[in-house]
Short mmCIF file of C-alpha atoms and ligand atoms in Angstrom, two decimals:
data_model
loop_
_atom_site.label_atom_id
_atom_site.label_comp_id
_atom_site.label_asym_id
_atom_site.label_seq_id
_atom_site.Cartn_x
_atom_site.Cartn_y
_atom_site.Cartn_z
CA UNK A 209 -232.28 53.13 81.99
CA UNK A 210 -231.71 56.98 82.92
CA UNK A 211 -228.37 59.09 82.33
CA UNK A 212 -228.26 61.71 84.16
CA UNK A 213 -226.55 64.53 82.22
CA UNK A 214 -228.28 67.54 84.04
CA UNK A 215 -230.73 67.72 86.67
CA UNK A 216 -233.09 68.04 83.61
CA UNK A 217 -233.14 64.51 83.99
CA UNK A 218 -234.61 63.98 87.30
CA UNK A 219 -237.66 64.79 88.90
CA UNK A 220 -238.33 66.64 92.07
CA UNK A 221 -239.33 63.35 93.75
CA UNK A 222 -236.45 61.40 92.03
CA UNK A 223 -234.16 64.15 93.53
CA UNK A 224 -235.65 63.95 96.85
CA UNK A 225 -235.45 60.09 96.81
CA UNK A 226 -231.56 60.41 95.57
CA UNK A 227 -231.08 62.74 98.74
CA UNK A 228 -232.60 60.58 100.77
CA UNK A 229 -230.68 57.58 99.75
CA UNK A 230 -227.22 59.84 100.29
CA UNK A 231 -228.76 60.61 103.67
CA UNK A 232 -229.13 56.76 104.69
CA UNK A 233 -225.74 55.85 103.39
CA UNK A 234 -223.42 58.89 104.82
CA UNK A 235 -225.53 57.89 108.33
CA UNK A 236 -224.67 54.03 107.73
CA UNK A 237 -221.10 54.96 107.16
CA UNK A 238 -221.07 57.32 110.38
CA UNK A 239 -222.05 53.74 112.45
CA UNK A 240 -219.25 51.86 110.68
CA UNK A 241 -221.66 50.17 108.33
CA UNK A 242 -220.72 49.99 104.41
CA UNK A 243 -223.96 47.89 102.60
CA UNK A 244 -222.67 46.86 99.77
CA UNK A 245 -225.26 47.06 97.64
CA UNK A 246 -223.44 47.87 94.34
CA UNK A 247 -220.99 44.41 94.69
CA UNK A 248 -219.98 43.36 91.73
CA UNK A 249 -220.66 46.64 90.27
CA UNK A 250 -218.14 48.58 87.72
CA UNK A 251 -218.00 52.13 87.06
CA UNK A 252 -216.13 54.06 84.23
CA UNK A 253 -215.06 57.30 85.37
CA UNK A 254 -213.73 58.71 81.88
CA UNK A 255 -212.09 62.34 82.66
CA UNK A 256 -210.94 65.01 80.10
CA UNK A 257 -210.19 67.58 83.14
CA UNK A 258 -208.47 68.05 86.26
CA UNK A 259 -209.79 66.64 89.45
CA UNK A 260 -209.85 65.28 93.07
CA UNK A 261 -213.26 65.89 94.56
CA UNK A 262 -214.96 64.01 91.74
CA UNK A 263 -212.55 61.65 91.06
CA UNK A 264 -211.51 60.22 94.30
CA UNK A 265 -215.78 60.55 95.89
CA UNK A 266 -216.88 58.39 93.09
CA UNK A 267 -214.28 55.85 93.16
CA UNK A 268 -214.05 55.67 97.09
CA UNK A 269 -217.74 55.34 96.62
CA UNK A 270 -217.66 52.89 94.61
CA UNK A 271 -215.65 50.39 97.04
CA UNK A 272 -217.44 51.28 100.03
CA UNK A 273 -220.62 50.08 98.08
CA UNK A 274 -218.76 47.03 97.28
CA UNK A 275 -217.92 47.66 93.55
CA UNK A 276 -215.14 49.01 91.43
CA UNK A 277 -214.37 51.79 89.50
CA UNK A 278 -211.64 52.78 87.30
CA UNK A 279 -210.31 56.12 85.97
CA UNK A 280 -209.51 56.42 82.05
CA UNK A 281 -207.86 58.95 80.82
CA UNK A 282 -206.48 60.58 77.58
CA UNK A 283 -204.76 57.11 76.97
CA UNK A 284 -208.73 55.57 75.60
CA UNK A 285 -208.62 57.52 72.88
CA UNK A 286 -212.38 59.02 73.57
CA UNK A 287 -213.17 61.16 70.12
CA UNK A 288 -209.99 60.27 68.96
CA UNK A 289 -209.12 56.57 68.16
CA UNK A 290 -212.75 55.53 67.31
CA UNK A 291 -216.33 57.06 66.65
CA UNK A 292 -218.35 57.88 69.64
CA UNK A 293 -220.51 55.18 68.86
CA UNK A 294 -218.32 52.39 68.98
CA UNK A 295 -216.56 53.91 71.72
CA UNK A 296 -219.36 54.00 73.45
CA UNK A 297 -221.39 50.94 73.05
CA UNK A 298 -217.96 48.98 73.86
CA UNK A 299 -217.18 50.97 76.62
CA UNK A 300 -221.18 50.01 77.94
CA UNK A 301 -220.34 46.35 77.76
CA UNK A 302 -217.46 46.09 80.39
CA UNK A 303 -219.55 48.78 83.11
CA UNK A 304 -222.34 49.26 84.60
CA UNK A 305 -221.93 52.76 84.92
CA UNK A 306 -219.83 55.55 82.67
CA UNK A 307 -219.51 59.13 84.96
CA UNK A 308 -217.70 61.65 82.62
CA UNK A 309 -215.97 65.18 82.79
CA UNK A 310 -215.51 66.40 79.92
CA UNK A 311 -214.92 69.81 78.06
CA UNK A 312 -217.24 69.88 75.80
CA UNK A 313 -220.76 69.24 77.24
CA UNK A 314 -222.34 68.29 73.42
CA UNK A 315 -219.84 65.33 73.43
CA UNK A 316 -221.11 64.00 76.60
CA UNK A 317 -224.28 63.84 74.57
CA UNK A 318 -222.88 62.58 71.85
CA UNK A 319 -221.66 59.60 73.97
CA UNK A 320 -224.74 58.66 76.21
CA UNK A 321 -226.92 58.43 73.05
CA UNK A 322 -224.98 55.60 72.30
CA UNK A 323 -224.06 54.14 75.69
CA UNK A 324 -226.45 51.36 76.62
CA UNK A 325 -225.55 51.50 80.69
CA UNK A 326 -226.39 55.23 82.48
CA UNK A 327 -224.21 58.02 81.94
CA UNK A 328 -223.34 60.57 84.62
CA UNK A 329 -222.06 64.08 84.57
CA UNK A 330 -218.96 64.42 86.75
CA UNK A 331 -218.67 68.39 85.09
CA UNK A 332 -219.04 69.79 81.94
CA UNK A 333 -218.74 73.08 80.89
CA UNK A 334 -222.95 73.33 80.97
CA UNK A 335 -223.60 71.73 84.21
CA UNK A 336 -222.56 69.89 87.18
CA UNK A 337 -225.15 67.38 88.75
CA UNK A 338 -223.17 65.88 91.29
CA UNK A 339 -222.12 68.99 92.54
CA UNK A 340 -225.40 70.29 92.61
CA UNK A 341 -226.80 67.49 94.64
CA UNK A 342 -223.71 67.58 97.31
CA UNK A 343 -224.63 71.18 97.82
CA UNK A 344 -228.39 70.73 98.45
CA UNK A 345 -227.52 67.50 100.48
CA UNK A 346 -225.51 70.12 103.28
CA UNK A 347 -228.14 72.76 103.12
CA UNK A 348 -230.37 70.21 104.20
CA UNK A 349 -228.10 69.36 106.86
CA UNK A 350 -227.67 72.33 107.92
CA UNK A 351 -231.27 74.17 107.47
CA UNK A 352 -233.05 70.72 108.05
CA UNK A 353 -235.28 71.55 104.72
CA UNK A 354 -234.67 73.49 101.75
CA UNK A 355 -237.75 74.22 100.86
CA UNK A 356 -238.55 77.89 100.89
CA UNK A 357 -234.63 78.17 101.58
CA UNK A 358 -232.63 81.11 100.20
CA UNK A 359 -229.29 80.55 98.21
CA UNK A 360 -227.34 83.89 97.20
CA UNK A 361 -224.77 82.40 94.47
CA UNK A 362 -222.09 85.14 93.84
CA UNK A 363 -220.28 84.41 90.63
CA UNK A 364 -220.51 83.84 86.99
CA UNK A 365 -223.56 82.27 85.10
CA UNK A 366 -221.39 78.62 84.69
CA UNK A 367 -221.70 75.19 84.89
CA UNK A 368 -221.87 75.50 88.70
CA UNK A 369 -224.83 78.13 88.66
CA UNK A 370 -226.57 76.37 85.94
CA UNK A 371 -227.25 72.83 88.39
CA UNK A 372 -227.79 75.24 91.49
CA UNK A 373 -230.89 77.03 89.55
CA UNK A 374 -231.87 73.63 88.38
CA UNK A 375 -231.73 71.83 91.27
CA UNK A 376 -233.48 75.67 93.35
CA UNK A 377 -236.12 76.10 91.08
CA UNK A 378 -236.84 72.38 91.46
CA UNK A 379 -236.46 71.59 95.26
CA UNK A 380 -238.39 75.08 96.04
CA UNK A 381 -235.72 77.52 96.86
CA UNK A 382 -235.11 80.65 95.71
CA UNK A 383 -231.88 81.53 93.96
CA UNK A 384 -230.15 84.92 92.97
CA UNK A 385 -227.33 85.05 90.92
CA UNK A 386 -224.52 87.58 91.89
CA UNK A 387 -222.34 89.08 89.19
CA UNK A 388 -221.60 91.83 86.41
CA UNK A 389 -224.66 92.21 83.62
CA UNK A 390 -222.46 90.64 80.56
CA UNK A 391 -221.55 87.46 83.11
CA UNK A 392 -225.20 86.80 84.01
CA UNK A 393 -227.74 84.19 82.29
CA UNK A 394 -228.99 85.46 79.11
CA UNK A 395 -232.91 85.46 78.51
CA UNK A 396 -232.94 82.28 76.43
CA UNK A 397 -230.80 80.55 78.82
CA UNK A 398 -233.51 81.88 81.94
CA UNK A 399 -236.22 80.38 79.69
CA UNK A 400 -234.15 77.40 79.11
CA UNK A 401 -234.13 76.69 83.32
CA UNK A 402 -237.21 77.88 83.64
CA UNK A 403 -239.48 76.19 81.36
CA UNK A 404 -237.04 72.96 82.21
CA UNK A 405 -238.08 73.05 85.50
CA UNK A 406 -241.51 73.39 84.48
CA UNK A 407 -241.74 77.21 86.40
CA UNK A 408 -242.31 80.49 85.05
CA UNK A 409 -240.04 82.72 87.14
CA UNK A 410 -237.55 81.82 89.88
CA UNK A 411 -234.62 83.18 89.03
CA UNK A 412 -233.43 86.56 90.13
CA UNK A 413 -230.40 87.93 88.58
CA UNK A 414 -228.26 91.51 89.91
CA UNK A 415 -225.21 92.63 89.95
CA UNK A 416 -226.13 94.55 93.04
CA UNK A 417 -223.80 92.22 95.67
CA UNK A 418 -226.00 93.70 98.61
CA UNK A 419 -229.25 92.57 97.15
CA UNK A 420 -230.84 89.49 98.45
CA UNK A 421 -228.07 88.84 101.19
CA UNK A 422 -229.46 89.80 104.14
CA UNK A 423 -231.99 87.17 103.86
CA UNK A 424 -229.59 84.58 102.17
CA UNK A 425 -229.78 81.25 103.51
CA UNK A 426 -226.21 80.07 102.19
CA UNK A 427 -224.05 82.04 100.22
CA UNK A 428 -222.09 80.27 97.81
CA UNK A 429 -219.42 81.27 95.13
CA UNK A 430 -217.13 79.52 92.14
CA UNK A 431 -214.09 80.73 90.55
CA UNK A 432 -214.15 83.49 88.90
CA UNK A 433 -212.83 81.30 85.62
CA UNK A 434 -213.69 78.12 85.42
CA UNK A 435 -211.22 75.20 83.68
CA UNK A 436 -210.86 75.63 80.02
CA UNK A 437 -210.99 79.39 80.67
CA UNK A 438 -208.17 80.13 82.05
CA UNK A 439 -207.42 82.85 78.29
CA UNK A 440 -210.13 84.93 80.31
CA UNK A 441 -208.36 85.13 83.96
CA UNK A 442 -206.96 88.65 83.46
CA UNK A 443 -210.16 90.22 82.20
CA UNK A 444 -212.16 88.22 84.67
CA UNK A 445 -210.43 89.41 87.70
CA UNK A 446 -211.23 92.88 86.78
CA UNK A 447 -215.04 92.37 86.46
CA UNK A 448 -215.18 90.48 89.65
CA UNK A 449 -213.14 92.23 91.53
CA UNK A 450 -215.55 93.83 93.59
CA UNK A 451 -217.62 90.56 93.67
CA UNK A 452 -215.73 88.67 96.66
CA UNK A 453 -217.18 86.93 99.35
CA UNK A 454 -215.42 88.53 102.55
CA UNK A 455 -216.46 89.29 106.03
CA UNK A 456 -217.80 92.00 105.45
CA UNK A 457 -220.56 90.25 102.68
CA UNK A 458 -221.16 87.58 105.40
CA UNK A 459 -221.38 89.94 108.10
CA UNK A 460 -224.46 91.80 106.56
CA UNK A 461 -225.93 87.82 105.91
CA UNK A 462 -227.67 87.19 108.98
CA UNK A 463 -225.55 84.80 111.15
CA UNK A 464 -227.30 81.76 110.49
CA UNK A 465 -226.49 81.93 106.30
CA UNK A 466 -223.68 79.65 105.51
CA UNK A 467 -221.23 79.41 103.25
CA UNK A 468 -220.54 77.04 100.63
CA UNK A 469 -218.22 76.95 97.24
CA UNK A 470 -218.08 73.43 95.55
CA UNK A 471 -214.35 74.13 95.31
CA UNK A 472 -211.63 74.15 94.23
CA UNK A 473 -210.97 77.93 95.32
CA UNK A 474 -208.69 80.56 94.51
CA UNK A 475 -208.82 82.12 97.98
CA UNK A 476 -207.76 85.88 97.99
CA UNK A 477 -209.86 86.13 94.69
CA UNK A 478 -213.70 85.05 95.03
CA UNK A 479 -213.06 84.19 98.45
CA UNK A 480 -210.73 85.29 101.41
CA UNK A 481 -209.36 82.81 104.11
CA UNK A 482 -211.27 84.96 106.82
CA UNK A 483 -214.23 83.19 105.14
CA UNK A 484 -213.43 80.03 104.27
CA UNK A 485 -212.03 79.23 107.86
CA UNK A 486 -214.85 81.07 109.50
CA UNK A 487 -217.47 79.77 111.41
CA UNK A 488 -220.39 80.20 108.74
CA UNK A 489 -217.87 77.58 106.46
CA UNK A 490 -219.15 74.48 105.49
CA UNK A 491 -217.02 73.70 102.49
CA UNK A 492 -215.63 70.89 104.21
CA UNK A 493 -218.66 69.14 104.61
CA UNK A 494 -219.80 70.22 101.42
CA UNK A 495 -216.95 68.46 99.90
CA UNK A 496 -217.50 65.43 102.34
CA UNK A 497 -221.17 65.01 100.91
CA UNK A 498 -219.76 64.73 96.96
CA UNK A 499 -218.88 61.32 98.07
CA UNK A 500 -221.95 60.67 100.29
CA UNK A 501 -224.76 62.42 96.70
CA UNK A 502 -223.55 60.07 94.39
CA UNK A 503 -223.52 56.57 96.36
CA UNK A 504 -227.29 57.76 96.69
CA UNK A 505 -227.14 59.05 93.07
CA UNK A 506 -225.21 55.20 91.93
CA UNK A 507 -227.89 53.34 94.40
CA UNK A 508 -230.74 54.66 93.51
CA UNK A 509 -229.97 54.89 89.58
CA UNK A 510 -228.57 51.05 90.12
CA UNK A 511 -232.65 50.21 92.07
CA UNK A 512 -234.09 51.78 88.74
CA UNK A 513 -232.08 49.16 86.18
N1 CP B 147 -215.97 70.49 92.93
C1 CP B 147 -215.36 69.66 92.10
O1 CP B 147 -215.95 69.12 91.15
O2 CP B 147 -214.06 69.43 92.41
P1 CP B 147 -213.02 68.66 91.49
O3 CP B 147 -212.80 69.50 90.26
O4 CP B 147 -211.77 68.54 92.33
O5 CP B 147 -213.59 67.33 91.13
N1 NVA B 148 -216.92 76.17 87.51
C1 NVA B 148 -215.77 75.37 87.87
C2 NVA B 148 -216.19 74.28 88.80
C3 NVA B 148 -215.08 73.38 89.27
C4 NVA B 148 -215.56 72.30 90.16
C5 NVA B 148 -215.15 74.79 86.61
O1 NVA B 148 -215.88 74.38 85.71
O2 NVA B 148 -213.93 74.76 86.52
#
């Protein structure tokens, strides 16, 4: 049995395969055909934190693949009513599956080392699998391989950037990551990626926005603060504020860059409408592809029980 609570967790291959199996079942769908391969299937989708993407791709997922899922909230008591272990291990005998946003990503630790079904990441503050997996899915699309591919992410070092470096340094792409020197990655948390990923470099970090983009593949950003720091907005608006993606960032990507954000954006801040509504936008389908990376993700994870 395999949680997957970072891409940590899976191997180049067992990404690959994942993407594949997305692949298979978002062309299925496209045909009108909905294998139900999970019937009968249950998945917990326990959320401390706002959201519709995750939320409503994993459970619409979930039916299409012939099982269930259902949303718990505050109302459980995770943390609160009970320990994590008993929480947990009771909460593993009713699914087959527990995906989890939470604030805190320690406690979504805490709770698969108890949890005797597979745990997913649906966001914490550390990393965001799912996301990460969408994103590579429509780069694929769009650049048929990633391999060798170039993605520019223009933003803070989050959760978000975290899973895109992962998922780069593991799928063979290279990754720079756009933003002011006190926002960026510190050393240990390069290392961290890095010798995660099993690589010894990778990684390039500036706060130059007009390095790397003229040979960017995709340009992608996130909000400038992410949920849980919304204290920071104020400050963070200043530091960013010359770090938008506009037209006039794309127009010095060469025309065949895209550009992705996993959303939800704050447009006018890291992003202007000219941008999001241009022609180089794929957010949409970005978005779209949540849904279609974790049937493959609950498929394959489901072949592997
Ligand atoms: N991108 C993403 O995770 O969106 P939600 O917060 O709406 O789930
Ligand atoms: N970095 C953002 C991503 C939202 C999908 C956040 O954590 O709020």
């Amino acid at each position: 049995m395999k949680h997957v609570l970072s891409l940590f967790d899976l191997t180049p291959d067992e990404i690959l395969a994942v993407l594949e199996k997305s692949s298979e079942l978002k062309a299925a769908l496209e045909t009108g055909e909905r294998p139900t391969l999970l019937k009968g299937v249950n998945l917990a989708m326990l959320f401390q934190k706002q959201s519709l993407r995750t939320r409503v791709s994993f459970e619409a997922g979930m039916v299409q693949l012939g099982g269930s899922a259902m949303y718990l909230g505050a109302d459980v008591g995770w943390g609160k009513r009970e320990s994590v272990k008993d929480f947990s291990e009771v909460l593993s005998q009713y699914v087959d599956f527990i995906a989890v946003r939470a604030k805190k990503h320690q406690d979504v630790v805490d709770l698969a080392q108890f949890a005797t079904c597979p745990v997913i990441n649906a966001l914490t503050d550390y990393s965001h699998p799912c996301q990460a997996l969408a994103d590579v899915l429509t780069i694929q699309e769009v650049h048929s391989d990633v391999n060798g591919k170039h993605l520019v992410y223009v933003g803070d070092a989050n959760n978000v950037a975290r899973s895109l470096s992962i998922i780069s340094l593991k799928l063979g792409m290279k990754i720079s990551i756009v933003c002011p020197e006190t926002y960026q990655f510190t050393d240990e948390e390069i290392h961290e990626i890095q010798s995660g990923c099993e690589v010894d470099g990778g990684i390039v970090q500036t706060s130059d926005i007009s390095e790397g983009v003229a040979t960017a593949d995709a340009i992608y950003t996130d909000v400038w603060a992410s949920m849980g720091q919304e204290s920071e907005q104020a400050a963070r608006e200043k530091a960013f504020a010359e770090y938008q993606v506009n037209e006039r960032l794309m127009a010095s990507a060469p025309g065949s860059a895209i550009f992705l954000h996993c959303l939800p954006a704050r447009r006018g801040q890291e992003v202007t409408d000219g941008v999001m509504d241009g022609p180089q936008s794929y957010v949409v389908q970005q978005a779209a592809n949540r849904m279609h990376a974790q049937k493959g993700l609950l498929v394959w994870l489901h072949e592997q029980s």
